[in-house]
């Protein structure tokens, strides 16, 4: 019976699912947006939003909890640092809803529904934005 079971299993056992969500969360923190299947994006959203809520407190205990959630490898260490220094301060005035899921349509190979998950407040720097800033500073001089 189901009985209030909210866990999306993603056709994996618990250890595999935990490592998948951990890796997706680290990638989302590092790259600011990732392209994945819709089911994985929906499973990742509450996981990532709990990390941002943890990052908003910015205490040693919160940092250690985030590292224990993300893992102890170097990617997780970098991700935890970026979470506390970049992502959480930008979401300081927001009460929730830190992630956005945008549906992209079906994947060509197996028709799986794809989605883009990204942070709402984190700006993604592209080459065109960098070029526009350089042009504006050059025009100001």
Short mmCIF file of C-alpha atoms in Angstrom, two decimals:
data_model
loop_
_atom_site.label_atom_id
_atom_site.label_comp_id
_atom_site.label_asym_id
_atom_site.label_seq_id
_atom_site.Cartn_x
_atom_site.Cartn_y
_atom_site.Cartn_z
CA UNK A 1 0.00 0.00 0.00
CA UNK A 2 1.07 3.54 -0.69
CA UNK A 3 0.14 5.30 2.58
CA UNK A 4 1.69 8.77 2.21
CA UNK A 5 4.77 7.53 0.43
CA UNK A 6 6.12 10.55 -1.45
CA UNK A 7 9.41 9.16 -2.70
CA UNK A 8 9.72 9.00 -6.46
CA UNK A 9 11.67 5.79 -6.99
CA UNK A 10 12.91 6.45 -10.56
CA UNK A 11 13.20 2.67 -11.07
CA UNK A 12 16.31 2.53 -8.86
CA UNK A 13 17.11 1.16 -5.43
CA UNK A 14 17.68 3.56 -2.55
CA UNK A 15 21.48 3.82 -2.77
CA UNK A 16 21.44 4.38 -6.53
CA UNK A 17 18.63 6.96 -6.24
CA UNK A 18 20.46 8.84 -3.48
CA UNK A 19 23.68 9.00 -5.48
CA UNK A 20 21.75 10.10 -8.58
CA UNK A 21 20.07 12.96 -6.73
CA UNK A 22 23.36 13.90 -5.07
CA UNK A 23 25.12 14.10 -8.44
CA UNK A 24 22.25 16.01 -10.05
CA UNK A 25 22.25 18.51 -7.17
CA UNK A 26 26.01 19.03 -7.45
CA UNK A 27 25.68 19.56 -11.20
CA UNK A 28 22.81 22.00 -10.72
CA UNK A 29 24.82 24.01 -8.21
CA UNK A 30 27.92 24.02 -10.38
CA UNK A 31 26.33 24.73 -13.77
CA UNK A 32 23.30 26.75 -12.55
CA UNK A 33 21.04 24.79 -14.93
CA UNK A 34 20.90 21.23 -16.20
CA UNK A 35 18.94 19.37 -18.86
CA UNK A 36 17.49 16.07 -17.66
CA UNK A 37 14.32 14.01 -17.84
CA UNK A 38 11.15 15.49 -16.39
CA UNK A 39 10.84 12.80 -13.70
CA UNK A 40 14.40 13.39 -12.49
CA UNK A 41 13.86 17.16 -12.49
CA UNK A 42 10.71 16.80 -10.42
CA UNK A 43 12.53 14.52 -7.97
CA UNK A 44 15.50 16.91 -7.79
CA UNK A 45 13.53 20.08 -7.05
CA UNK A 46 12.66 19.40 -3.36
CA UNK A 47 16.15 18.00 -2.77
CA UNK A 48 17.80 21.16 -4.16
CA UNK A 49 15.40 23.55 -2.45
CA UNK A 50 16.14 21.99 0.94
CA UNK A 51 19.84 22.59 0.26
CA UNK A 52 19.20 26.28 -0.49
CA UNK A 53 17.15 26.62 2.69
CA UNK A 54 20.09 25.09 4.53
CA UNK A 55 22.47 27.48 2.76
CA UNK A 56 20.52 30.55 3.82
CA UNK A 57 21.47 30.02 7.49
CA UNK A 58 25.23 30.07 6.68
CA UNK A 59 26.50 28.51 9.90
CA UNK A 60 29.20 25.91 10.38
CA UNK A 61 26.59 23.32 11.29
CA UNK A 62 24.63 24.08 8.11
CA UNK A 63 27.78 23.77 6.01
CA UNK A 64 28.60 20.41 7.55
CA UNK A 65 25.04 19.19 6.97
CA UNK A 66 25.20 20.30 3.33
CA UNK A 67 28.50 18.49 2.81
CA UNK A 68 27.06 15.36 4.41
CA UNK A 69 24.06 15.55 2.08
CA UNK A 70 26.10 16.28 -1.06
CA UNK A 71 28.92 13.85 -0.29
CA UNK A 72 32.54 14.19 0.70
CA UNK A 73 34.28 14.26 -2.68
CA UNK A 74 35.89 17.35 -4.21
CA UNK A 75 32.89 18.15 -6.42
CA UNK A 76 30.63 18.13 -3.39
CA UNK A 77 33.04 20.38 -1.49
CA UNK A 78 33.07 22.90 -4.38
CA UNK A 79 29.30 22.64 -4.71
CA UNK A 80 28.74 23.28 -1.01
CA UNK A 81 31.02 26.31 -1.17
CA UNK A 82 29.20 27.68 -4.23
CA UNK A 83 25.86 27.01 -2.57
CA UNK A 84 26.73 29.07 0.50
CA UNK A 85 28.61 31.85 -1.32
CA UNK A 86 26.66 32.33 -4.57
CA UNK A 87 23.24 30.70 -4.70
CA UNK A 88 21.84 31.04 -1.18
CA UNK A 89 22.62 34.79 -0.75
CA UNK A 90 20.79 35.57 -4.01
CA UNK A 91 17.72 33.77 -2.67
CA UNK A 92 17.85 35.34 0.78
CA UNK A 93 14.61 37.30 0.44
CA UNK A 94 12.70 34.47 -1.27
CA UNK A 95 10.55 32.21 0.94
CA UNK A 96 10.69 29.18 -1.33
CA UNK A 97 10.48 28.17 -4.96
CA UNK A 98 14.17 28.49 -5.71
CA UNK A 99 14.10 26.18 -8.77
CA UNK A 100 12.30 26.47 -12.06
CA UNK A 101 11.45 23.52 -14.32
CA UNK A 102 10.92 24.24 -18.00
CA UNK A 103 9.57 21.44 -20.18
CA UNK A 104 11.57 20.95 -23.37
CA UNK A 105 9.56 18.30 -25.21
CA UNK A 106 10.46 14.74 -26.05
CA UNK A 107 13.95 13.27 -26.43
CA UNK A 108 14.55 12.11 -29.97
CA UNK A 109 15.98 8.67 -29.18
CA UNK A 110 13.40 7.25 -26.77
CA UNK A 111 10.67 9.94 -26.56
CA UNK A 112 11.33 10.58 -22.88
CA UNK A 113 9.98 13.96 -21.71
CA UNK A 114 12.91 16.32 -21.15
CA UNK A 115 13.12 19.36 -18.87
CA UNK A 116 15.50 22.15 -17.96
CA UNK A 117 15.87 22.80 -14.24
CA UNK A 118 17.52 26.04 -13.15
CA UNK A 119 17.77 28.44 -10.25
CA UNK A 120 15.25 31.28 -10.33
CA UNK A 121 17.58 33.96 -8.94
CA UNK A 122 20.96 32.85 -10.28
CA UNK A 123 21.95 34.56 -13.49
CA UNK A 124 23.66 32.43 -16.08
CA UNK A 125 26.52 34.29 -17.71
CA UNK A 126 26.88 33.71 -21.41
CA UNK A 127 29.41 35.01 -23.87
CA UNK A 128 26.91 37.49 -25.35
CA UNK A 129 26.21 39.03 -21.93
CA UNK A 130 29.94 39.38 -21.28
CA UNK A 131 30.40 41.06 -24.65
CA UNK A 132 27.52 43.47 -23.94
CA UNK A 133 29.11 44.45 -20.61
CA UNK A 134 32.45 45.08 -22.34
CA UNK A 135 30.75 47.26 -24.96
CA UNK A 136 28.92 49.24 -22.26
CA UNK A 137 32.13 49.87 -20.29
CA UNK A 138 33.98 50.86 -23.46
CA UNK A 139 31.18 53.28 -24.41
CA UNK A 140 31.20 54.81 -20.93
CA UNK A 141 34.90 55.64 -21.21
#
